PDB file of C-alpha atoms in Angstrom:
ATOM      1  CA  UNK A 829      -9.393  10.660  20.195  1.00  0.00           C
ATOM      2  CA  UNK A 830     -10.612   7.457  19.881  1.00  0.00           C
ATOM      3  CA  UNK A 831     -14.503   5.802  21.717  1.00  0.00           C
ATOM      4  CA  UNK A 832     -12.134   3.056  23.628  1.00  0.00           C
ATOM      5  CA  UNK A 833     -12.869   0.162  21.362  1.00  0.00           C
ATOM      6  CA  UNK A 834     -10.002   1.329  18.943  1.00  0.00           C
ATOM      7  CA  UNK A 835      -6.476   2.166  19.965  1.00  0.00           C
ATOM      8  CA  UNK A 836      -5.449   3.485  16.433  1.00  0.00           C
ATOM      9  CA  UNK A 837      -7.311   3.896  12.541  1.00  0.00           C
ATOM     10  CA  UNK A 838      -4.268   4.217   9.715  1.00  0.00           C
ATOM     11  CA  UNK A 839      -2.691   3.182   7.012  1.00  0.00           C
ATOM     12  CA  UNK A 840      -6.193   3.244   4.391  1.00  0.00           C
ATOM     13  CA  UNK A 841      -6.152   1.748   1.545  1.00  0.00           C
ATOM     14  CA  UNK A 842      -8.903   3.585  -1.093  1.00  0.00           C
ATOM     15  CA  UNK A 843     -10.792   2.474  -3.529  1.00  0.00           C
ATOM     16  CA  UNK A 844     -14.217   3.889  -6.248  1.00  0.00           C
ATOM     17  CA  UNK A 845     -17.240   1.416  -5.887  1.00  0.00           C
ATOM     18  CA  UNK A 846     -20.658   2.794  -7.143  1.00  0.00           C
ATOM     19  CA  UNK A 847     -19.027   6.578  -7.582  1.00  0.00           C
ATOM     20  CA  UNK A 848     -18.391   6.396  -3.729  1.00  0.00           C
ATOM     21  CA  UNK A 849     -14.486   6.628  -2.520  1.00  0.00           C
ATOM     22  CA  UNK A 850     -13.782   3.825  -0.150  1.00  0.00           C
ATOM     23  CA  UNK A 851     -11.143   3.312   2.298  1.00  0.00           C
ATOM     24  CA  UNK A 852     -10.144  -0.097   3.787  1.00  0.00           C
ATOM     25  CA  UNK A 853      -8.573   0.868   7.206  1.00  0.00           C
ATOM     26  CA  UNK A 854      -6.196  -1.011   9.657  1.00  0.00           C
ATOM     27  CA  UNK A 855      -7.336  -0.686  12.673  1.00  0.00           C
ATOM     28  CA  UNK A 856      -6.436  -2.023  15.953  1.00  0.00           C
ATOM     29  CA  UNK A 857      -8.870  -2.788  18.424  1.00  0.00           C
ATOM     30  CA  UNK A 858      -8.425  -2.447  22.348  1.00  0.00           C
ATOM     31  CA  UNK A 859      -9.567  -5.541  23.267  1.00  0.00           C
ATOM     32  CA  UNK A 860      -6.818  -7.796  22.406  1.00  0.00           C
ATOM     33  CA  UNK A 861      -4.286  -5.223  20.787  1.00  0.00           C
ATOM     34  CA  UNK A 862      -4.812  -7.001  17.110  1.00  0.00           C
ATOM     35  CA  UNK A 863      -5.386  -5.147  14.089  1.00  0.00           C
ATOM     36  CA  UNK A 864      -7.902  -5.992  11.435  1.00  0.00           C
ATOM     37  CA  UNK A 865      -9.208  -4.163   8.059  1.00  0.00           C
ATOM     38  CA  UNK A 866     -12.578  -2.408   8.329  1.00  0.00           C
ATOM     39  CA  UNK A 867     -14.622  -0.448   5.647  1.00  0.00           C
ATOM     40  CA  UNK A 868     -15.750   3.331   5.657  1.00  0.00           C
ATOM     41  CA  UNK A 869     -17.535   5.327   3.154  1.00  0.00           C
ATOM     42  CA  UNK A 870     -17.961   8.534   2.049  1.00  0.00           C
ATOM     43  CA  UNK A 871     -19.675  10.706  -0.327  1.00  0.00           C
ATOM     44  CA  UNK A 872     -18.210  13.864  -0.254  1.00  0.00           C
ATOM     45  CA  UNK A 873     -14.608  12.590  -1.022  1.00  0.00           C
ATOM     46  CA  UNK A 874     -13.262  13.917   2.947  1.00  0.00           C
ATOM     47  CA  UNK A 875     -15.900  12.483   5.498  1.00  0.00           C
ATOM     48  CA  UNK A 876     -16.400   9.032   6.398  1.00  0.00           C
ATOM     49  CA  UNK A 877     -18.361   6.488   8.033  1.00  0.00           C
ATOM     50  CA  UNK A 878     -16.343   3.460   9.428  1.00  0.00           C
ATOM     51  CA  UNK A 879     -18.155   0.138   9.159  1.00  0.00           C
ATOM     52  CA  UNK A 880     -18.009  -1.872  13.153  1.00  0.00           C
ATOM     53  CA  UNK A 881     -17.417  -4.865  11.899  1.00  0.00           C
ATOM     54  CA  UNK A 882     -13.948  -5.882  10.318  1.00  0.00           C
ATOM     55  CA  UNK A 883     -13.834  -6.790   6.640  1.00  0.00           C
ATOM     56  CA  UNK A 884     -10.655  -8.681   6.293  1.00  0.00           C
ATOM     57  CA  UNK A 885     -10.380 -10.437  10.077  1.00  0.00           C
ATOM     58  CA  UNK A 886      -7.927 -11.882  11.601  1.00  0.00           C
ATOM     59  CA  UNK A 887      -7.739 -15.954  10.581  1.00  0.00           C
ATOM     60  CA  UNK A 888      -4.694 -18.964  11.286  1.00  0.00           C
ATOM     61  CA  UNK A 889      -2.426 -17.406   8.792  1.00  0.00           C
ATOM     62  CA  UNK A 890      -3.162 -14.043  10.588  1.00  0.00           C
ATOM     63  CA  UNK A 891      -3.021 -14.651  13.831  1.00  0.00           C
ATOM     64  CA  UNK A 892      -1.209 -11.476  15.078  1.00  0.00           C
ATOM     65  CA  UNK A 893      -3.203  -9.501  12.775  1.00  0.00           C
ATOM     66  CA  UNK A 894      -3.971  -7.626   9.336  1.00  0.00           C
ATOM     67  CA  UNK A 895      -2.754  -3.981   8.619  1.00  0.00           C
ATOM     68  CA  UNK A 896      -2.107  -2.065   5.187  1.00  0.00           C
ATOM     69  CA  UNK A 897      -3.873  -2.871   2.704  1.00  0.00           C
ATOM     70  CA  UNK A 898      -3.612  -2.018  -1.445  1.00  0.00           C
ATOM     71  CA  UNK A 899      -6.521  -2.330  -3.832  1.00  0.00           C
ATOM     72  CA  UNK A 900      -6.360  -3.013  -7.429  1.00  0.00           C
ATOM     73  CA  UNK A 901      -9.121  -2.883  -9.775  1.00  0.00           C
ATOM     74  CA  UNK A 902      -9.023  -5.126 -12.819  1.00  0.00           C
ATOM     75  CA  UNK A 903     -12.367  -5.831 -14.778  1.00  0.00           C
ATOM     76  CA  UNK A 904     -14.819  -6.746 -12.372  1.00  0.00           C
ATOM     77  CA  UNK A 905     -12.407  -7.499  -9.578  1.00  0.00           C
ATOM     78  CA  UNK A 906     -10.783  -5.736  -7.101  1.00  0.00           C
ATOM     79  CA  UNK A 907      -7.464  -7.519  -6.027  1.00  0.00           C
ATOM     80  CA  UNK A 908      -6.745  -6.275  -2.252  1.00  0.00           C
ATOM     81  CA  UNK A 909      -3.314  -7.012  -1.147  1.00  0.00           C
ATOM     82  CA  UNK A 910      -2.415  -6.827   2.650  1.00  0.00           C
ATOM     83  CA  UNK A 911       0.132  -7.785   5.457  1.00  0.00           C
ATOM     84  CA  UNK A 912      -0.741 -10.783   7.379  1.00  0.00           C
ATOM     85  CA  UNK A 913       1.013 -11.314  11.077  1.00  0.00           C
ATOM     86  CA  UNK A 914       1.791 -15.013  11.566  1.00  0.00           C
ATOM     87  CA  UNK A 915       1.431 -16.005  15.481  1.00  0.00           C
ATOM     88  CA  UNK A 916       5.798 -16.523  16.080  1.00  0.00           C
ATOM     89  CA  UNK A 917       6.442 -20.062  17.199  1.00  0.00           C
ATOM     90  CA  UNK A 918       9.327 -20.110  19.764  1.00  0.00           C
ATOM     91  CA  UNK A 919      12.704 -19.077  18.093  1.00  0.00           C
ATOM     92  CA  UNK A 920      11.214 -18.989  14.232  1.00  0.00           C
ATOM     93  CA  UNK A 921      10.774 -15.619  12.888  1.00  0.00           C
ATOM     94  CA  UNK A 922      10.448 -16.906   9.184  1.00  0.00           C
ATOM     95  CA  UNK A 923       7.457 -16.326   7.484  1.00  0.00           C
ATOM     96  CA  UNK A 924       5.882 -14.711  10.238  1.00  0.00           C
ATOM     97  CA  UNK A 925       5.350 -11.362   8.613  1.00  0.00           C
ATOM     98  CA  UNK A 926       3.860 -12.587   4.831  1.00  0.00           C
ATOM     99  CA  UNK A 927       1.686 -11.122   2.075  1.00  0.00           C
ATOM    100  CA  UNK A 928      -2.036 -11.847   2.149  1.00  0.00           C
ATOM    101  CA  UNK A 929      -4.627 -11.581  -0.866  1.00  0.00           C
ATOM    102  CA  UNK A 930      -7.733 -11.835  -1.543  1.00  0.00           C
ATOM    103  CA  UNK A 931     -10.652 -10.863  -4.147  1.00  0.00           C
ATOM    104  CA  UNK A 932     -14.149  -8.921  -4.032  1.00  0.00           C
ATOM    105  CA  UNK A 933     -16.621  -7.822  -6.501  1.00  0.00           C
ATOM    106  CA  UNK A 934     -18.759  -5.917  -4.312  1.00  0.00           C
ATOM    107  CA  UNK A 935     -17.025  -4.728  -0.740  1.00  0.00           C
ATOM    108  CA  UNK A 936     -19.946  -7.263   1.084  1.00  0.00           C
ATOM    109  CA  UNK A 937     -17.573 -10.115   0.937  1.00  0.00           C
ATOM    110  CA  UNK A 938     -14.291 -11.821  -0.513  1.00  0.00           C
ATOM    111  CA  UNK A 939     -12.973 -14.901  -2.134  1.00  0.00           C
ATOM    112  CA  UNK A 940      -9.888 -17.127  -2.780  1.00  0.00           C
ATOM    113  CA  UNK A 941      -7.954 -15.693   0.024  1.00  0.00           C
ATOM    114  CA  UNK A 942      -4.249 -16.968   0.532  1.00  0.00           C
ATOM    115  CA  UNK A 943      -1.336 -16.406   1.601  1.00  0.00           C
ATOM    116  CA  UNK A 944       1.287 -15.414  -1.726  1.00  0.00           C
ATOM    117  CA  UNK A 945       5.648 -15.140  -1.983  1.00  0.00           C
ATOM    118  CA  UNK A 946       5.985 -17.690   0.368  1.00  0.00           C
ATOM    119  CA  UNK A 947       8.969 -18.520  -1.077  1.00  0.00           C
ATOM    120  CA  UNK A 948      10.794 -15.241  -0.456  1.00  0.00           C
ATOM    121  CA  UNK A 949      10.392 -14.956   3.823  1.00  0.00           C
ATOM    122  CA  UNK A 950       9.684 -12.537   5.354  1.00  0.00           C
ATOM    123  CA  UNK A 951       7.250  -9.983   2.923  1.00  0.00           C
ATOM    124  CA  UNK A 952       5.546  -6.803   2.993  1.00  0.00           C
ATOM    125  CA  UNK A 953       4.442  -3.846   0.912  1.00  0.00           C
ATOM    126  CA  UNK A 954       2.817  -4.999  -1.772  1.00  0.00           C
ATOM    127  CA  UNK A 955       1.279  -4.435  -4.636  1.00  0.00           C
ATOM    128  CA  UNK A 956      -0.014  -6.109  -7.943  1.00  0.00           C
ATOM    129  CA  UNK A 957      -1.273  -4.685 -11.676  1.00  0.00           C
ATOM    130  CA  UNK A 958      -1.713  -6.752 -14.724  1.00  0.00           C
ATOM    131  CA  UNK A 959       0.353  -7.130 -18.072  1.00  0.00           C
ATOM    132  CA  UNK A 960      -2.744  -6.386 -20.726  1.00  0.00           C
ATOM    133  CA  UNK A 961      -0.405  -7.531 -23.632  1.00  0.00           C
ATOM    134  CA  UNK A 962       0.868 -10.700 -22.153  1.00  0.00           C
ATOM    135  CA  UNK A 963      -2.025 -11.349 -19.199  1.00  0.00           C
ATOM    136  CA  UNK A 964       0.199 -12.024 -16.769  1.00  0.00           C
ATOM    137  CA  UNK A 965       0.324  -9.635 -13.306  1.00  0.00           C
ATOM    138  CA  UNK A 966       3.297  -7.632 -11.721  1.00  0.00           C
ATOM    139  CA  UNK A 967       3.750  -8.115  -8.386  1.00  0.00           C
ATOM    140  CA  UNK A 968       6.190  -5.428  -6.735  1.00  0.00           C
ATOM    141  CA  UNK A 969       7.373  -6.413  -3.504  1.00  0.00           C
ATOM    142  CA  UNK A 970       9.196  -6.078  -0.273  1.00  0.00           C
ATOM    143  CA  UNK A 971      10.999  -9.158   1.041  1.00  0.00           C
ATOM    144  CA  UNK A 972      13.324  -8.780   4.266  1.00  0.00           C
ATOM    145  CA  UNK A 973      15.017 -10.482   7.116  1.00  0.00           C
ATOM    146  CA  UNK A 974      13.848  -9.987  10.021  1.00  0.00           C
ATOM    147  CA  UNK A 975      16.955 -11.604  11.911  1.00  0.00           C
ATOM    148  CA  UNK A 976      18.831  -8.873   9.913  1.00  0.00           C
ATOM    149  CA  UNK A 977      16.302  -5.692  10.255  1.00  0.00           C
ATOM    150  CA  UNK A 978      18.746  -3.205   9.458  1.00  0.00           C
ATOM    151  CA  UNK A 979      20.511  -3.923   6.738  1.00  0.00           C
ATOM    152  CA  UNK A 980      18.760  -1.992   3.875  1.00  0.00           C
ATOM    153  CA  UNK A 981      16.251  -3.774   1.594  1.00  0.00           C
ATOM    154  CA  UNK A 982      15.243  -3.341  -1.507  1.00  0.00           C
ATOM    155  CA  UNK A 983      11.831  -3.734  -3.672  1.00  0.00           C
ATOM    156  CA  UNK A 984      11.715  -6.443  -6.538  1.00  0.00           C
ATOM    157  CA  UNK A 985       9.271  -6.801  -8.986  1.00  0.00           C
ATOM    158  CA  UNK A 986       7.998 -10.470 -10.248  1.00  0.00           C
ATOM    159  CA  UNK A 987       5.321 -11.768 -12.506  1.00  0.00           C
ATOM    160  CA  UNK A 988       2.887 -14.372 -12.141  1.00  0.00           C
ATOM    161  CA  UNK A 989      -0.425 -16.006 -14.218  1.00  0.00           C
ATOM    162  CA  UNK A 990      -1.586 -17.801 -10.966  1.00  0.00           C
ATOM    163  CA  UNK A 991      -0.091 -16.282  -7.566  1.00  0.00           C
ATOM    164  CA  UNK A 992       0.982 -19.882  -7.686  1.00  0.00           C
ATOM    165  CA  UNK A 993       4.636 -19.435  -9.922  1.00  0.00           C
ATOM    166  CA  UNK A 994       6.349 -16.321  -9.354  1.00  0.00           C
ATOM    167  CA  UNK A 995       9.692 -15.144 -12.081  1.00  0.00           C
ATOM    168  CA  UNK A 996      11.799 -12.839 -10.420  1.00  0.00           C
ATOM    169  CA  UNK A 997      12.546 -10.195 -11.986  1.00  0.00           C
ATOM    170  CA  UNK A 998      14.927  -8.329 -10.034  1.00  0.00           C
ATOM    171  CA  UNK A 999      15.781  -5.358  -7.537  1.00  0.00           C
ATOM    172  CA  UNK A1000      13.525  -2.310  -8.536  1.00  0.00           C
ATOM    173  CA  UNK A1001      15.463   0.194  -6.611  1.00  0.00           C
ATOM    174  CA  UNK A1002      17.095   0.300  -2.977  1.00  0.00           C
ATOM    175  CA  UNK A1003      17.603   2.464  -0.359  1.00  0.00           C
ATOM    176  CA  UNK A1004      19.668   5.681  -1.339  1.00  0.00           C
ATOM    177  CA  UNK A1005      22.139   6.863   1.081  1.00  0.00           C
ATOM    178  CA  UNK A1006      22.253  10.254   2.884  1.00  0.00           C
ATOM    179  CA  UNK A1007      18.902  10.541   1.571  1.00  0.00           C
ATOM    180  CA  UNK A1008      15.178  10.849   2.723  1.00  0.00           C
ATOM    181  CA  UNK A1009      14.953   7.326   1.808  1.00  0.00           C
ATOM    182  CA  UNK A1010      18.404   5.958   2.915  1.00  0.00           C
ATOM    183  CA  UNK A1011      17.410   3.047   5.856  1.00  0.00           C
ATOM    184  CA  UNK A1012      14.388   1.028   3.616  1.00  0.00           C
ATOM    185  CA  UNK A1013      11.879   1.935   0.825  1.00  0.00           C
ATOM    186  CA  UNK A1014       8.563   0.291   0.123  1.00  0.00           C
ATOM    187  CA  UNK A1015       5.491   0.317  -2.370  1.00  0.00           C
ATOM    188  CA  UNK A1016       2.767   1.948  -1.313  1.00  0.00           C
ATOM    189  CA  UNK A1017      -0.005   2.734  -3.750  1.00  0.00           C
ATOM    190  CA  UNK A1018      -0.650   0.516  -6.940  1.00  0.00           C
ATOM    191  CA  UNK A1019       0.333   2.317 -10.419  1.00  0.00           C
ATOM    192  CA  UNK A1020      -1.557   5.334 -11.332  1.00  0.00           C
ATOM    193  CA  UNK A1021      -1.482   5.472 -15.883  1.00  0.00           C
ATOM    194  CA  UNK A1022      -0.102   8.744 -16.955  1.00  0.00           C
ATOM    195  CA  UNK A1023       0.718  10.476 -19.580  1.00  0.00           C
ATOM    196  CA  UNK A1024       3.772  12.959 -19.056  1.00  0.00           C
ATOM    197  CA  UNK A1025       5.534  15.543 -21.065  1.00  0.00           C
ATOM    198  CA  UNK A1026       9.017  14.214 -20.640  1.00  0.00           C
ATOM    199  CA  UNK A1027       8.421  10.520 -20.772  1.00  0.00           C
ATOM    200  CA  UNK A1028       5.241   9.518 -22.433  1.00  0.00           C
ATOM    201  CA  UNK A1029       3.199   6.607 -20.982  1.00  0.00           C
ATOM    202  CA  UNK A1030       4.330   6.079 -17.777  1.00  0.00           C
ATOM    203  CA  UNK A1031       3.109   4.600 -14.419  1.00  0.00           C
ATOM    204  CA  UNK A1032       3.489   6.675 -11.021  1.00  0.00           C
ATOM    205  CA  UNK A1033       3.402   4.512  -8.144  1.00  0.00           C
ATOM    206  CA  UNK A1034       4.061   6.595  -4.428  1.00  0.00           C
ATOM    207  CA  UNK A1035       6.816   4.951  -2.095  1.00  0.00           C
ATOM    208  CA  UNK A1036       7.823   5.336   1.453  1.00  0.00           C
ATOM    209  CA  UNK A1037      11.271   5.656   2.747  1.00  0.00           C
ATOM    210  CA  UNK A1038      12.614   6.062   5.865  1.00  0.00           C
ATOM    211  CA  UNK A1039      15.695   7.625   7.490  1.00  0.00           C
ATOM    212  CA  UNK A1040      18.287   6.107  10.227  1.00  0.00           C
ATOM    213  CA  UNK A1041      16.092   7.974  12.360  1.00  0.00           C
ATOM    214  CA  UNK A1042      13.165   5.656  11.478  1.00  0.00           C
ATOM    215  CA  UNK A1043      11.084   8.869   9.949  1.00  0.00           C
ATOM    216  CA  UNK A1044       8.675   7.648   7.349  1.00  0.00           C
ATOM    217  CA  UNK A1045       8.078  10.149   4.246  1.00  0.00           C
ATOM    218  CA  UNK A1046       6.464   9.323   1.150  1.00  0.00           C
ATOM    219  CA  UNK A1047       7.691  10.112  -2.386  1.00  0.00           C
ATOM    220  CA  UNK A1048       7.146   8.620  -6.139  1.00  0.00           C
ATOM    221  CA  UNK A1049       8.467   6.897  -8.534  1.00  0.00           C
ATOM    222  CA  UNK A1050       7.977   7.200 -12.466  1.00  0.00           C
ATOM    223  CA  UNK A1051       8.403   3.348 -14.120  1.00  0.00           C
ATOM    224  CA  UNK A1052       7.867   2.814 -18.286  1.00  0.00           C
ATOM    225  CA  UNK A1053       4.473   1.392 -19.217  1.00  0.00           C
ATOM    226  CA  UNK A1054       5.658  -1.171 -21.312  1.00  0.00           C
ATOM    227  CA  UNK A1055       8.185  -2.069 -19.060  1.00  0.00           C
ATOM    228  CA  UNK A1056       7.799  -1.612 -15.189  1.00  0.00           C
ATOM    229  CA  UNK A1057      11.077  -2.944 -14.672  1.00  0.00           C
ATOM    230  CA  UNK A1058      12.863   0.276 -16.063  1.00  0.00           C
ATOM    231  CA  UNK A1059      12.644   3.343 -13.918  1.00  0.00           C
ATOM    232  CA  UNK A1060      12.208   6.935 -15.430  1.00  0.00           C
ATOM    233  CA  UNK A1061      12.151   9.035 -12.606  1.00  0.00           C
ATOM    234  CA  UNK A1062      12.193   9.072  -8.424  1.00  0.00           C
ATOM    235  CA  UNK A1063      11.796  11.709  -5.388  1.00  0.00           C
ATOM    236  CA  UNK A1064      14.844  13.549  -4.566  1.00  0.00           C
ATOM    237  CA  UNK A1065      12.993  14.879  -2.039  1.00  0.00           C
ATOM    238  CA  UNK A1066       9.889  13.332  -0.489  1.00  0.00           C
ATOM    239  CA  UNK A1067       6.224  14.950  -2.178  1.00  0.00           C
ATOM    240  CA  UNK A1068       5.047  14.242   1.674  1.00  0.00           C
ATOM    241  CA  UNK A1069       6.555  14.168   5.308  1.00  0.00           C
ATOM    242  CA  UNK A1070       5.827  14.264   8.885  1.00  0.00           C
ATOM    243  CA  UNK A1071       5.227  18.450   9.801  1.00  0.00           C
ATOM    244  CA  UNK A1072       2.276  18.012  12.234  1.00  0.00           C
ATOM    245  CA  UNK A1073       1.704  17.511  15.525  1.00  0.00           C
ATOM    246  CA  UNK A1074      -0.966  14.537  14.527  1.00  0.00           C
ATOM    247  CA  UNK A1075       1.960  12.707  12.212  1.00  0.00           C
ATOM    248  CA  UNK A1076       4.772  13.556  14.106  1.00  0.00           C
ATOM    249  CA  UNK A1077       2.564  12.421  17.332  1.00  0.00           C
ATOM    250  CA  UNK A1078       3.493  15.312  19.677  1.00  0.00           C
ATOM    251  CA  UNK A1079       1.624  18.007  21.410  1.00  0.00           C
ATOM    252  CA  UNK A1080      -2.015  16.387  22.465  1.00  0.00           C
ATOM    253  CA  UNK A1081      -1.451  13.551  19.774  1.00  0.00           C
ATOM    254  CA  UNK A1082       0.035   9.848  20.829  1.00  0.00           C
ATOM    255  CA  UNK A1083       1.468   7.870  18.605  1.00  0.00           C
ATOM    256  CA  UNK A1084       2.198   4.244  17.832  1.00  0.00           C
ATOM    257  CA  UNK A1085       5.043   5.202  15.851  1.00  0.00           C
ATOM    258  CA  UNK A1086       6.515   8.919  16.126  1.00  0.00           C
ATOM    259  CA  UNK A1087       7.502  11.226  12.582  1.00  0.00           C
ATOM    260  CA  UNK A1088       5.378   9.136  10.004  1.00  0.00           C
ATOM    261  CA  UNK A1089       3.227   9.551   7.070  1.00  0.00           C
ATOM    262  CA  UNK A1090       2.629   6.223   5.315  1.00  0.00           C
ATOM    263  CA  UNK A1091       0.068   5.626   2.519  1.00  0.00           C
ATOM    264  CA  UNK A1092      -1.297   2.643   0.896  1.00  0.00           C
ATOM    265  CA  UNK A1093      -3.676   4.576  -2.412  1.00  0.00           C
ATOM    266  CA  UNK A1094      -4.207   7.394  -3.965  1.00  0.00           C
ATOM    267  CA  UNK A1095      -7.630   8.422  -6.305  1.00  0.00           C
ATOM    268  CA  UNK A1096      -7.457  10.595  -8.902  1.00  0.00           C
ATOM    269  CA  UNK A1097     -10.147  13.498  -8.840  1.00  0.00           C
ATOM    270  CA  UNK A1098      -8.863  15.212 -12.175  1.00  0.00           C
ATOM    271  CA  UNK A1099      -6.563  14.849 -14.731  1.00  0.00           C
ATOM    272  CA  UNK A1100      -3.685  16.057 -12.902  1.00  0.00           C
ATOM    273  CA  UNK A1101      -4.640  15.214  -9.409  1.00  0.00           C
ATOM    274  CA  UNK A1102      -4.698  12.292  -7.544  1.00  0.00           C
ATOM    275  CA  UNK A1103      -5.962  12.629  -3.642  1.00  0.00           C
ATOM    276  CA  UNK A1104      -3.857  10.482  -1.625  1.00  0.00           C
ATOM    277  CA  UNK A1105      -5.096   9.036   1.500  1.00  0.00           C
ATOM    278  CA  UNK A1106      -2.313   8.452   4.384  1.00  0.00           C
ATOM    279  CA  UNK A1107      -1.879   7.251   8.254  1.00  0.00           C
ATOM    280  CA  UNK A1108       0.105   9.903  10.426  1.00  0.00           C
ATOM    281  CA  UNK A1109       2.044   8.636  13.811  1.00  0.00           C
ATOM    282  CA  UNK A1110       0.653   5.075  13.181  1.00  0.00           C
ATOM    283  CA  UNK A1111      -2.641   6.096  14.413  1.00  0.00           C
ATOM    284  CA  UNK A1112      -4.417   8.910  12.370  1.00  0.00           C
ATOM    285  CA  UNK A1113      -6.043   9.182   8.814  1.00  0.00           C
ATOM    286  CA  UNK A1114      -5.681  12.512   6.697  1.00  0.00           C
ATOM    287  CA  UNK A1115      -5.402  13.201   3.171  1.00  0.00           C
ATOM    288  CA  UNK A1116      -3.353  15.101   0.399  1.00  0.00           C
ATOM    289  CA  UNK A1117      -3.710  16.463  -3.273  1.00  0.00           C
ATOM    290  CA  UNK A1118      -0.608  15.833  -5.415  1.00  0.00           C
ATOM    291  CA  UNK A1119      -0.134  17.453  -8.484  1.00  0.00           C
ATOM    292  CA  UNK A1120       1.299  15.887 -10.907  1.00  0.00           C
ATOM    293  CA  UNK A1121       3.287  18.730 -13.116  1.00  0.00           C
ATOM    294  CA  UNK A1122       3.076  18.489 -16.905  1.00  0.00           C
ATOM    295  CA  UNK A1123       1.185  15.359 -16.559  1.00  0.00           C
ATOM    296  CA  UNK A1124      -2.025  13.433 -17.244  1.00  0.00           C
ATOM    297  CA  UNK A1125      -4.204  11.152 -16.199  1.00  0.00           C
ATOM    298  CA  UNK A1126      -5.003   8.795 -18.654  1.00  0.00           C
ATOM    299  CA  UNK A1127      -6.603   5.603 -16.788  1.00  0.00           C
ATOM    300  CA  UNK A1128      -8.080   4.711 -13.401  1.00  0.00           C
ATOM    301  CA  UNK A1129      -7.487   1.835 -12.334  1.00  0.00           C
ATOM    302  CA  UNK A1130      -5.168  -0.099 -14.588  1.00  0.00           C
ATOM    303  CA  UNK A1131      -7.328  -2.878 -15.855  1.00  0.00           C
TER     304      UNK A1131
END
């Protein structure tokens, strides 16, 4: 499936820049089995050309790799949030999985690279967006304890002015026993502002859930636009779940992890349709168009 240089290309963060759709893909390099973040570009919204050199490479804070970029445009800047895996030392497993942040204006270079949310310990599945009224940022993230990874973690929300100090606003939602998201949950995509027939102005976000069999599916959550700590609606059933061979990692398709669909951004392509780019079996990339019933997409991105 691959040319030998890479063993997997997956979990793309999607964005619009200069009327092109770009993807920031997690690419595992065969030479050292570490992941970097590579850009890929498309003029037709379907076919993409991957850049050979990483856009975000590993550094001293991410010696084991960088993965799963989520991208939010705020005015003229793009905030890129990603998972940074630090080289573990001995038995110390605290802060080995962390949240990284960079900013860019042109996707030729980035600046202000840093690790955020360190006080929460191990952390991932993070998105950021701005509160226009207060000029603060909301941060949704998923801290977890690596020594007790089977404990169902919850998705938390915080706010910050400078990405140095964070005010915890509590747990946004948790896994639900007996359902498709019973074992763990995490936010996949930054919010899209919508107007819904039932709820009015709201923010639409994709999230992933896993069950006890470690099957990863994707659903959605709606939160209040003026108070994103308040949930309006949440998927009872998945929007996307592993069904095809390349999503399950069966037949002619190998897998890093079987039975996984996992994406990091969704791009509106009409007034009520957004395109979710996602990875299957932690190895491949595709997309699905999601129709938002009784809903109009008001703006993209939120800035």
